[in-house]
Each structure stands twice: as structure tokens, then as C-alpha cells.
CSV table of C-alpha atoms in Angstrom, one decimal:
chain,number,residue,atom,x,y,z
A,1030,MET,CA,39.4,-27.9,-2.2
A,1031,ASP,CA,38.6,-28.9,-6.1
A,1032,ARG,CA,40.4,-31.6,-8.1
A,1033,ASP,CA,42.5,-30.6,-10.5
A,1034,LEU,CA,41.1,-31.6,-14.0
A,1035,ASN,CA,43.4,-33.4,-17.1
A,1036,GLU,CA,42.5,-31.4,-20.1
A,1037,ASP,CA,39.8,-33.6,-22.3
A,1038,ASP,CA,41.3,-33.5,-25.7
A,1039,SER,CA,37.7,-34.3,-27.3
A,1040,VAL,CA,36.3,-31.9,-25.1
A,1041,VAL,CA,36.4,-28.0,-25.8
A,1042,ASP,CA,36.8,-25.8,-22.9
A,1043,LEU,CA,34.7,-22.8,-23.5
A,1044,SER,CA,33.4,-22.1,-19.9
A,1045,PHE,CA,33.9,-18.7,-20.4
A,1046,GLU,CA,31.8,-18.2,-23.5
A,1047,ALA,CA,28.6,-17.4,-24.5
A,1048,GLU,CA,26.5,-20.0,-25.1
A,1049,SER,CA,23.9,-19.2,-27.3
A,1050,PRO,CA,24.9,-19.6,-31.1
A,1051,LEU,CA,27.4,-16.6,-32.3
A,1052,ALA,CA,28.1,-15.7,-36.3
A,1053,PRO,CA,31.0,-17.8,-37.4
A,1054,PRO,CA,34.0,-15.9,-38.8
A,1055,THR,CA,33.6,-14.1,-41.8
A,1056,GLU,CA,36.6,-15.6,-43.3
A,1057,LEU,CA,35.1,-18.9,-42.9
A,1058,LEU,CA,32.6,-18.0,-45.6
A,1059,GLU,CA,34.5,-18.2,-48.2
A,1060,ARG,CA,33.7,-16.2,-51.2
A,1061,LEU,CA,31.8,-17.8,-53.7
A,1062,PRO,CA,32.0,-16.2,-57.9
A,1063,SER,CA,27.4,-17.2,-58.5
A,1064,TYR,CA,27.5,-15.2,-54.8
A,1065,ASP,CA,29.8,-12.1,-55.3
A,1066,TRP,CA,26.3,-10.3,-56.6
A,1067,LEU,CA,24.4,-11.6,-53.0
A,1068,LEU,CA,26.8,-10.6,-50.0
A,1069,GLN,CA,28.9,-7.4,-49.4
A,1070,GLY,CA,31.3,-7.7,-46.8
A,1071,GLY,CA,29.9,-11.2,-45.7
A,1072,ARG,CA,26.6,-9.4,-44.4
A,1073,GLY,CA,22.9,-8.8,-45.1
A,1074,GLN,CA,22.7,-6.7,-48.1
A,1075,ILE,CA,19.1,-5.1,-49.3
A,1076,PHE,CA,18.6,-4.8,-52.9
A,1077,PHE,CA,16.9,-2.8,-55.5
A,1078,PRO,CA,13.9,-4.2,-57.0
A,1079,PRO,CA,13.7,-3.8,-60.3
A,1080,LEU,CA,12.1,-0.6,-62.9
A,1081,GLU,CA,8.7,-1.6,-63.2
A,1082,ALA,CA,6.7,-0.4,-65.9
A,1083,PRO,CA,4.8,2.8,-65.5
A,1084,GLY,CA,1.0,2.6,-64.7
A,1085,ARG,CA,-1.8,3.7,-66.4
A,1086,PRO,CA,-2.8,7.3,-67.9
A,1087,GLN,CA,-4.2,9.6,-65.1
A,1088,GLU,CA,-8.2,9.9,-65.3
A,1089,GLN,CA,-10.9,12.8,-65.5
A,1090,ARG,CA,-12.7,13.2,-62.2
A,1091,SER,CA,-16.0,14.2,-61.6
A,1092,TRP,CA,-16.1,15.1,-58.6
A,1093,LEU,CA,-20.3,15.9,-58.6
A,1094,SER,CA,-20.9,13.7,-56.0
A,1095,PHE,CA,-19.2,15.7,-53.4
A,1096,LEU,CA,-21.5,18.3,-55.0
A,1097,GLU,CA,-24.1,17.1,-54.2
A,1098,HIS,CA,-23.2,14.8,-50.8
A,1099,ARG,CA,-25.2,16.3,-47.4
A,1100,VAL,CA,-24.8,14.7,-45.0
A,1101,PRO,CA,-28.1,14.3,-42.4
A,1102,VAL,CA,-28.2,17.4,-40.0
A,1103,MET,CA,-27.4,16.8,-36.7
A,1104,THR,CA,-30.7,16.9,-34.2
A,1105,GLU,CA,-31.2,17.4,-30.5
A,1106,GLU,CA,-32.3,14.2,-29.9
A,1107,VAL,CA,-29.5,12.5,-31.2
A,1108,ALA,CA,-27.1,14.8,-29.5
A,1109,ARG,CA,-29.0,13.8,-26.5
A,1110,GLU,CA,-28.8,10.3,-27.6
A,1111,ALA,CA,-25.2,10.3,-28.0
A,1112,LEU,CA,-24.6,11.5,-25.2
A,1113,LEU,CA,-26.6,9.0,-22.6
A,1114,SER,CA,-24.7,6.5,-25.0
A,1115,PHE,CA,-21.3,7.9,-24.2
A,1116,VAL,CA,-22.5,8.2,-20.1
A,1117,ASN,CA,-23.8,4.4,-19.9
A,1118,SER,CA,-20.7,3.2,-21.1
A,1119,LYS,CA,-18.2,4.8,-18.3
A,1120,CYS,CA,-19.3,3.9,-14.3
A,1121,CYS,CA,-18.9,6.7,-13.0
A,1122,TYR,CA,-21.1,9.9,-15.0
A,1123,SER,CA,-23.8,11.2,-13.8
A,1124,SER,CA,-27.1,10.1,-16.4
A,1125,THR,CA,-28.8,12.3,-15.0
A,1126,VAL,CA,-27.2,15.2,-16.3
A,1127,ALA,CA,-27.2,13.4,-19.5
A,1128,GLY,CA,-31.2,14.0,-18.9
A,1129,ASP,CA,-32.0,17.2,-17.8
A,1130,LEU,CA,-29.1,19.1,-19.7
A,1131,VAL,CA,-30.5,22.5,-21.2
A,1132,ILE,CA,-28.7,21.8,-25.2
A,1133,ARG,CA,-28.2,25.4,-27.0
A,1134,GLU,CA,-26.2,25.3,-29.8
A,1135,LEU,CA,-25.3,23.1,-32.4
A,1136,LYS,CA,-22.5,23.4,-34.2
A,1137,GLN,CA,-22.3,21.5,-37.4
A,1138,GLN,CA,-19.2,21.0,-40.1
A,1139,THR,CA,-18.3,18.2,-42.4
A,1140,LEU,CA,-14.6,17.2,-42.6
A,1141,CYS,CA,-12.2,15.3,-45.3
A,1142,ARG,CA,-10.2,12.8,-44.2
A,1143,TYR,CA,-7.5,11.8,-47.2
A,1144,ARG,CA,-5.8,8.4,-46.9
A,1145,LEU,CA,-3.3,7.5,-48.5
A,1146,GLU,CA,-2.4,3.2,-48.4
A,1147,THR,CA,0.9,2.1,-50.1
A,1148,PHE,CA,1.9,-2.1,-50.1
A,1149,SER,CA,5.8,-2.9,-50.8
A,1150,GLU,CA,7.9,-5.6,-50.5
A,1151,SER,CA,11.6,-5.6,-49.7
A,1152,ARG,CA,14.2,-8.2,-49.6
A,1153,ILE,CA,17.4,-8.5,-48.0
A,1154,SER,CA,19.9,-11.6,-48.0
A,1155,GLU,CA,21.9,-12.8,-44.8
A,1156,TRP,CA,24.5,-15.9,-43.7
A,1157,THR,CA,22.4,-18.1,-41.7
A,1158,PHE,CA,23.1,-21.1,-40.6
A,1159,GLN,CA,21.9,-24.4,-38.6
A,1160,PRO,CA,23.2,-28.2,-36.8
A,1161,PHE,CA,23.7,-29.9,-40.5
A,1162,THR,CA,21.8,-33.7,-40.1
A,1163,ASN,CA,23.9,-35.7,-43.0
A,1164,HIS,CA,21.3,-34.7,-45.9
A,1165,SER,CA,22.1,-33.3,-49.1
A,1166,VAL,CA,23.1,-31.0,-49.5
A,1167,ASP,CA,22.1,-27.8,-52.2
A,1168,GLY,CA,24.9,-26.3,-53.3
A,1169,PRO,CA,27.0,-24.4,-56.1
A,1170,GLN,CA,27.7,-28.1,-57.8
A,1171,ARG,CA,24.4,-27.6,-58.8
A,1172,GLY,CA,24.1,-24.9,-60.8
A,1173,ALA,CA,24.8,-20.9,-59.7
A,1174,SER,CA,22.3,-19.5,-57.7
A,1175,PRO,CA,19.0,-17.5,-59.5
A,1176,ARG,CA,19.1,-13.5,-58.6
A,1177,LEU,CA,17.1,-12.8,-55.1
A,1178,TRP,CA,13.9,-10.6,-57.6
A,1179,ASP,CA,13.8,-14.0,-59.5
A,1180,ILE,CA,12.2,-15.7,-57.4
A,1181,LYS,CA,9.3,-16.4,-57.2
A,1182,VAL,CA,6.9,-16.1,-53.9
A,1183,GLN,CA,3.6,-16.0,-52.9
A,1184,VAL,CA,2.6,-12.9,-52.6
A,1185,PRO,CA,0.1,-12.0,-49.3
A,1186,PRO,CA,-3.3,-10.7,-49.7
A,1187,MET,CA,-3.4,-6.8,-50.5
A,1188,PHE,CA,-2.3,-4.0,-47.6
A,1189,GLN,CA,-2.0,-7.3,-45.3
A,1190,GLU,CA,2.0,-7.2,-43.8
A,1191,ASP,CA,4.1,-9.9,-43.7
A,1192,THR,CA,7.4,-11.7,-43.0
A,1193,ARG,CA,8.7,-14.7,-44.6
A,1194,LYS,CA,12.4,-15.6,-45.1
A,1195,PHE,CA,12.9,-18.7,-47.3
A,1196,GLN,CA,17.0,-20.0,-48.2
A,1197,VAL,CA,18.1,-19.1,-51.5
A,1198,PRO,CA,18.7,-22.5,-53.7
A,1199,HIS,CA,22.4,-23.3,-54.2
A,1200,SER,CA,23.8,-21.4,-51.7
A,1201,SER,CA,24.3,-24.5,-49.0
A,1202,LEU,CA,28.4,-24.7,-47.8
A,1203,VAL,CA,28.7,-27.2,-44.7
A,1204,LYS,CA,31.2,-26.1,-42.3
A,1205,GLU,CA,32.9,-27.3,-38.8
A,1206,CYS,CA,31.1,-25.9,-35.9
A,1207,HIS,CA,32.8,-22.7,-35.1
A,1208,LYS,CA,31.5,-22.5,-31.8
A,1209,CYS,CA,32.5,-26.5,-30.3
A,1210,HIS,CA,35.5,-26.9,-33.0
A,1211,GLY,CA,33.7,-29.2,-34.4
A,1212,ARG,CA,33.6,-31.6,-31.4
A,1213,GLY,CA,29.9,-31.5,-30.7
A,1214,ARG,CA,30.0,-30.8,-27.1
A,1215,TYR,CA,32.3,-28.7,-24.6
A,1216,LYS,CA,33.4,-28.9,-21.1
A,1217,CYS,CA,30.8,-27.6,-18.2
A,1218,SER,CA,31.1,-24.7,-17.4
A,1219,GLY,CA,29.6,-25.2,-13.6
A,1220,CYS,CA,32.9,-28.4,-12.9
A,1221,HIS,CA,35.2,-27.2,-15.4
A,1222,GLY,CA,34.4,-31.3,-16.5
A,1223,ALA,CA,34.7,-33.0,-12.8
A,1224,GLY,CA,30.9,-33.4,-13.1
A,1225,THR,CA,30.8,-32.7,-9.6
A,1226,VAL,CA,30.8,-29.5,-7.4
A,1227,ARG,CA,32.2,-29.5,-3.3
A,1228,CYS,CA,28.7,-29.4,-1.5
A,1229,PRO,CA,27.2,-25.9,-0.1
A,1230,SER,CA,26.8,-27.3,2.9
A,1231,CYS,CA,30.0,-28.6,4.5
A,1232,CYS,CA,31.9,-26.2,2.2
A,1233,GLY,CA,33.7,-29.5,0.6
A,1234,ALA,CA,35.0,-30.6,4.5
A,1235,LYS,CA,33.2,-33.3,4.5
A,1236,ARG,CA,31.4,-32.7,7.6
A,1237,LYS,CA,30.1,-29.4,8.6
A,1238,ALA,CA,32.2,-26.9,11.2
A,1239,LYS,CA,31.8,-27.9,14.7
A,1240,GLN,CA,30.3,-31.2,14.4
A,1241,SER,CA,31.8,-34.6,14.3
A,1242,ARG,CA,28.8,-36.1,12.0
A,1243,ARG,CA,29.5,-36.1,8.4
A,1244,CYS,CA,27.8,-34.2,5.2
A,1245,GLN,CA,23.8,-35.6,5.6
A,1246,LEU,CA,23.7,-33.1,2.0
A,1247,CYS,CA,27.2,-34.9,0.6
A,1248,ALA,CA,26.9,-37.9,2.6
A,1249,GLY,CA,30.1,-37.3,3.5
A,1250,SER,CA,32.4,-36.9,0.5
A,1251,GLY,CA,32.5,-33.3,0.6
A,1252,ARG,CA,31.1,-32.8,-3.0
A,1253,ARG,CA,27.7,-33.1,-4.6
A,1254,ARG,CA,26.1,-34.3,-8.3
A,1255,CYS,CA,26.8,-30.7,-11.1
A,1256,SER,CA,23.0,-29.3,-11.6
A,1257,THR,CA,24.2,-27.6,-14.7
A,1258,CYS,CA,25.5,-30.7,-16.7
A,1259,SER,CA,23.5,-33.2,-14.5
A,1260,GLY,CA,26.8,-35.5,-13.2
A,1261,ARG,CA,28.8,-35.8,-16.6
A,1262,GLY,CA,31.6,-33.5,-17.2
A,1263,ASN,CA,30.5,-31.6,-20.9
A,1264,LYS,CA,27.2,-29.7,-22.8
A,1265,THR,CA,26.1,-30.7,-25.9
A,1266,CYS,CA,27.1,-28.0,-28.3
A,1267,ALA,CA,24.5,-25.3,-28.1
A,1268,THR,CA,24.7,-23.9,-31.8
A,1269,CYS,CA,26.1,-27.4,-33.7
A,1270,LYS,CA,23.0,-29.2,-30.9
A,1271,GLY,CA,26.1,-32.0,-31.2
A,1272,GLU,CA,25.8,-32.8,-34.6
A,1273,LYS,CA,29.9,-31.3,-34.5
A,1274,LYS,CA,29.3,-29.8,-38.3
A,1275,LEU,CA,26.8,-26.2,-38.9
A,1276,LEU,CA,25.2,-26.3,-42.6
A,1277,HIS,CA,25.2,-22.7,-43.9
A,1278,PHE,CA,23.6,-20.8,-46.7
A,1279,ILE,CA,22.0,-17.4,-47.9
A,1280,GLN,CA,18.9,-17.1,-46.8
A,1281,LEU,CA,16.4,-14.7,-48.7
A,1282,VAL,CA,13.9,-12.5,-46.2
A,1283,ILE,CA,10.8,-10.5,-47.7
A,1284,MET,CA,9.1,-8.2,-46.0
A,1285,TRP,CA,5.5,-6.8,-47.2
A,1286,LYS,CA,4.8,-3.2,-45.3
A,1287,ASN,CA,1.6,-1.6,-46.1
A,1288,SER,CA,2.5,2.6,-45.8
A,1289,LEU,CA,-0.2,4.7,-44.6
A,1290,PHE,CA,-0.4,8.2,-44.2
A,1291,GLU,CA,-3.2,10.2,-43.3
A,1292,PHE,CA,-5.4,13.9,-43.0
A,1293,VAL,CA,-7.4,15.6,-41.9
A,1294,SER,CA,-8.8,18.6,-43.1
A,1295,GLU,CA,-8.7,21.8,-41.1
A,1296,HIS,CA,-11.6,22.9,-38.4
A,1297,ARG,CA,-13.1,25.2,-37.0
A,1298,LEU,CA,-14.0,23.4,-33.6
A,1299,ASN,CA,-11.6,21.8,-30.3
A,1300,CYS,CA,-11.9,19.2,-31.0
A,1301,PRO,CA,-8.7,17.1,-30.6
A,1302,ARG,CA,-7.0,15.9,-34.8
A,1303,GLU,CA,-6.2,12.5,-33.2
A,1304,LEU,CA,-9.4,11.5,-32.2
A,1305,LEU,CA,-10.3,12.7,-36.2
A,1306,ALA,CA,-8.2,10.2,-37.5
A,1307,LYS,CA,-10.0,7.1,-35.7
A,1308,ALA,CA,-13.2,8.1,-36.5
A,1309,LYS,CA,-15.8,6.3,-38.6
A,1310,GLY,CA,-16.3,8.5,-41.8
A,1311,GLU,CA,-18.6,7.8,-44.7
A,1312,ASN,CA,-16.7,6.7,-48.2
A,1313,LEU,CA,-16.4,9.6,-50.8
A,1314,PHE,CA,-14.6,8.3,-53.0
A,1315,LYS,CA,-11.5,5.2,-53.6
A,1316,ASP,CA,-8.6,5.3,-55.9
A,1317,GLU,CA,-6.6,1.4,-56.2
A,1318,ASN,CA,-4.1,0.1,-58.4
A,1319,SER,CA,-0.8,-0.1,-59.3
A,1320,VAL,CA,-0.5,3.1,-59.1
A,1321,VAL,CA,-2.5,6.1,-57.8
A,1322,TYR,CA,-1.9,9.8,-59.4
A,1323,PRO,CA,-2.1,12.6,-57.2
A,1324,ILE,CA,-5.6,14.3,-57.1
A,1325,VAL,CA,-5.8,17.6,-58.4
A,1326,ASP,CA,-8.8,19.3,-58.7
A,1327,PHE,CA,-10.7,18.2,-55.6
A,1328,PRO,CA,-13.3,21.1,-54.4
A,1329,LEU,CA,-10.3,21.2,-51.0
A,1330,GLN,CA,-8.0,22.6,-51.6
A,1331,ASP,CA,-5.7,21.0,-48.9
A,1332,ILE,CA,-7.2,17.9,-49.4
A,1333,SER,CA,-5.7,18.0,-53.6
A,1334,LEU,CA,-1.5,19.1,-52.1
A,1335,ALA,CA,-2.0,16.1,-48.9
A,1336,SER,CA,-2.6,13.8,-52.1
A,1337,GLN,CA,0.1,15.0,-53.9
A,1338,ARG,CA,2.3,15.6,-50.3
A,1339,GLY,CA,2.0,11.9,-49.7
A,1340,ILE,CA,2.2,10.2,-53.3
A,1341,ALA,CA,5.4,12.1,-53.1
A,1342,GLU,CA,6.7,10.5,-49.9
A,1343,HIS,CA,6.2,7.2,-50.1
A,1344,SER,CA,8.1,7.5,-53.4
A,1345,ALA,CA,10.9,9.2,-52.5
A,1346,ALA,CA,11.3,6.6,-48.7
A,1347,LEU,CA,10.0,3.2,-51.4
A,1348,ALA,CA,11.6,4.1,-55.0
A,1349,SER,CA,15.1,3.1,-53.8
A,1350,ARG,CA,14.6,-0.3,-50.9
A,1351,ALA,CA,11.3,-1.5,-52.4
A,1352,ARG,CA,8.8,-2.4,-55.4
A,1353,VAL,CA,5.1,-1.0,-54.5
A,1354,LEU,CA,2.5,-4.0,-55.3
A,1355,GLN,CA,-0.4,-1.9,-54.4
A,1356,GLN,CA,-1.8,2.1,-53.3
A,1357,ARG,CA,-5.2,2.8,-52.6
A,1358,GLN,CA,-6.0,6.2,-51.5
A,1359,THR,CA,-9.4,6.8,-50.1
A,1360,ILE,CA,-11.8,10.5,-49.1
A,1361,GLU,CA,-14.3,10.2,-46.5
A,1362,LEU,CA,-16.7,12.1,-45.6
A,1363,ILE,CA,-16.5,13.2,-41.4
A,1364,PRO,CA,-18.9,14.5,-39.6
A,1365,LEU,CA,-18.3,16.4,-36.0
A,1366,THR,CA,-20.7,18.7,-34.5
A,1367,GLU,CA,-20.5,20.6,-31.1
A,1368,VAL,CA,-22.6,20.6,-28.7
A,1369,HIS,CA,-23.1,24.0,-26.6
A,1370,TYR,CA,-25.4,23.0,-23.2
A,1371,TRP,CA,-27.0,24.7,-20.4
A,1372,TYR,CA,-26.5,22.7,-16.8
A,1373,GLN,CA,-27.0,24.3,-13.4
A,1374,GLY,CA,-26.4,27.3,-14.3
A,1375,LYS,CA,-23.0,27.3,-16.0
A,1376,THR,CA,-22.2,26.3,-19.9
A,1377,TYR,CA,-20.7,23.0,-21.1
A,1378,VAL,CA,-19.4,21.1,-24.3
A,1379,TYR,CA,-19.2,18.0,-26.0
A,1380,TYR,CA,-18.8,17.4,-29.4
A,1381,ILE,CA,-20.3,14.3,-31.8
A,1382,TYR,CA,-17.9,12.6,-34.4
A,1383,GLY,CA,-17.8,10.5,-37.2
A,1384,THR,CA,-20.6,8.6,-38.7
A,1385,ASP,CA,-21.6,6.0,-35.3
A,1386,HIS,CA,-21.7,9.2,-33.4
A,1387,GLN,CA,-19.3,8.9,-31.0
A,1388,VAL,CA,-18.8,11.3,-28.0
A,1389,TYR,CA,-15.6,13.6,-27.0
A,1390,ALA,CA,-17.0,15.5,-23.1
A,1391,VAL,CA,-14.7,18.1,-22.1
A,1392,ASP,CA,-16.1,18.8,-18.9
A,1393,TYR,CA,-19.2,16.8,-17.9
A,1394,PRO,CA,-20.5,17.6,-14.9
A,1395,GLU,CA,-21.0,15.6,-11.8
A,1396,ARG,CA,-18.3,12.7,-12.2
A,1397,TYR,CA,-18.0,10.7,-9.0
A,1398,CYS,CA,-14.8,9.3,-9.1
A,1399,CYS,CA,-11.4,9.2,-10.6
A,1400,GLY,CA,-9.7,7.1,-12.8
A,1401,CYS,CA,-12.3,7.1,-15.9
A,1402,THR,CA,-10.5,9.2,-19.0
A,1403,ILE,CA,-12.4,11.3,-21.2
A,1404,VAL,CA,-12.6,10.3,-24.3
């Protein structure tokens, strides 16, 4: 049997507690006068950004370039080359079909894709801690902490998402570690502080059952060194790393996010909209500024309505919790062609979309194996 152990006053018995760092009790962190605006209930808080000055006035736009723009006409030769390129990228599609098929009809349509990007910044604060290593403490005695939106940081490139964390000046406090109660270590849960455990081979009997020889695994002692603590009987506190104290401070978390709104104009063909949303298009219009205004006079009314809806949705979603740094809206032209062809007495259809002539084949004949996805 395991021997009884006397309590060691310098070691806290946390055998039944998790060893990972835990949040300290709320009462450990007293409310500081200069921090009342930072936290509510000791938990992280989202801070409303300051109001921004209105942007530039809306400008009159001319869509003459759109009215005059002409997408290159799709020819049978280009349609066949696009299909051959698609077939060659598939391991089990016969290229014979693409060479022998007879194209019966080309139905061409030009779509418009509207895209709105809104690059925003949001800030939250939260208590956090780290082991205290006796370095200088930037606490409230050095002055009041700045308001979170007054802290200047380097903004990443526009429309590139990122998250960064900063220590709020003058918010540090040094406290006794709440996990080990300031002792830096705790009793090992594997051996209960003994440093050894019962031998798994002889179960502590020093020799195996029905054998006169002593147990070779424990050399007849009945015990083995504890593998959890390497025989020390205690483990270093995982929260304070043995330093006994923790440095608590308020952490500013800044998140830069790029919100995206997309819309593809209506079309009469059966090409999946999710493919058209990712298709490569030809840029027709680009507007980028701290604030962009809805498009109201585009020749296709559904694009104008999409612009108004997208800007309204982003404004409603971000107005109370983030600061908009930059917006960008674009309109792209996406060519789409429905190709009807005849092969061995049957009629088939495939689609060519995007300026790079991607292909979507509905029912391609002569496929020889499974496992390939038609895209």
C-alpha cells in the first residue's frame, strides 16, 4: 500500500485541480478609479469608436464607358479550345469528344458583378496576466491610463485582416498567484508528494505472485519513481511558472476585418451562381475612399440596388462596434456563354465563364472513372 504522507506547508495540494492557467477570481482585481471606463464586471468590453467626420460629397458619375463597352464575341474555335483545356485538366475525360463534337449554338450573355469591401477596426479590452519576474511595474502610480481609442498603433495595409494585442499603459498590478497561492509549486497528483508510486509489476508486494524471486522492475522495493514529477514529489506551478506572483494588466485587442458584400446580376442561363461569384472579370468601375456612396444611376438597376443594400448592411453592422477605415466598391463584367453541341446523336451543354474561359460541363460524355468532380 502507499504510505501516508504528511502535509508539506510549502506545497499546495491541487491534485484535483486543472494545471492549465485559470482566470483569477474577480475580487482579486480591485476596481481602479482610472480603469472604471475600461471594464465592466471584470470582463472584456467592446468600445464604441469615436464619430468620424462625414466624407466627401457624392460625385456625378458617367456610365458612358459601360454603354460603349463590348465584350469580345465568343467563337466556335475559342469555345472548342476552352473545352479542350478543361478536358486535359481532368484525368478521366476523353479528349476525343472535344475534338469531334459539333457545336450547334452559342448563347452569350454579359453579367455584372458588384463587390463592396469595408475595412474596419474594432477594439476590446480584457484582463490578462503573466508570471511576474521582478521587472518594473507600469501601474496607476505612473499616471492614468489613456482611453483605448486614444492609443496610437500602426494600421496594417488596407483590406488585409490582422489581430494585434497591446498592454494598456499604467494598468499593471502584481498579485500572488491564485493557482498555487504564492508558493510556486504544488503537490504532484500522481504520487501525492511521495515521489514514488506503487510498482505496476508486483503491485507493491515486492515480488510477483507465486514467485519467490524479488520483482525485477522495482528491485524488490515495491515502488517506482513517479513519472509525472520525475520523483520530485511536486510540480512547478503552470500558471506562474514558479515565480509565485503574477503581473495582471489590461490588454487591448485590436482587430482589423475586411467585410465583403457581393452580388451578381441576374441571368437566364443555368450556370451556377457560386461559380460566377468567383469568376475572373474585367474591371469596369472602381471607387475607393474612406467612405463610398451608393451607386444610383447604373444602367442595370439591380446593380444600383445591390450597391445601396450592401452599403446599408455594412453601415448597420459596423456603426456601433467598429471604425470604418476604408471602403472599396467595384463593378466587373463577366462574360458567360452557353454552348450547345451534338455528339453521337445526342445534344449536350457546357458553359464558358469569366475572362479566362473557365468551363462548367453539365453532362460530359465518355468519362471513364469515378472520383472526379465536374467543375
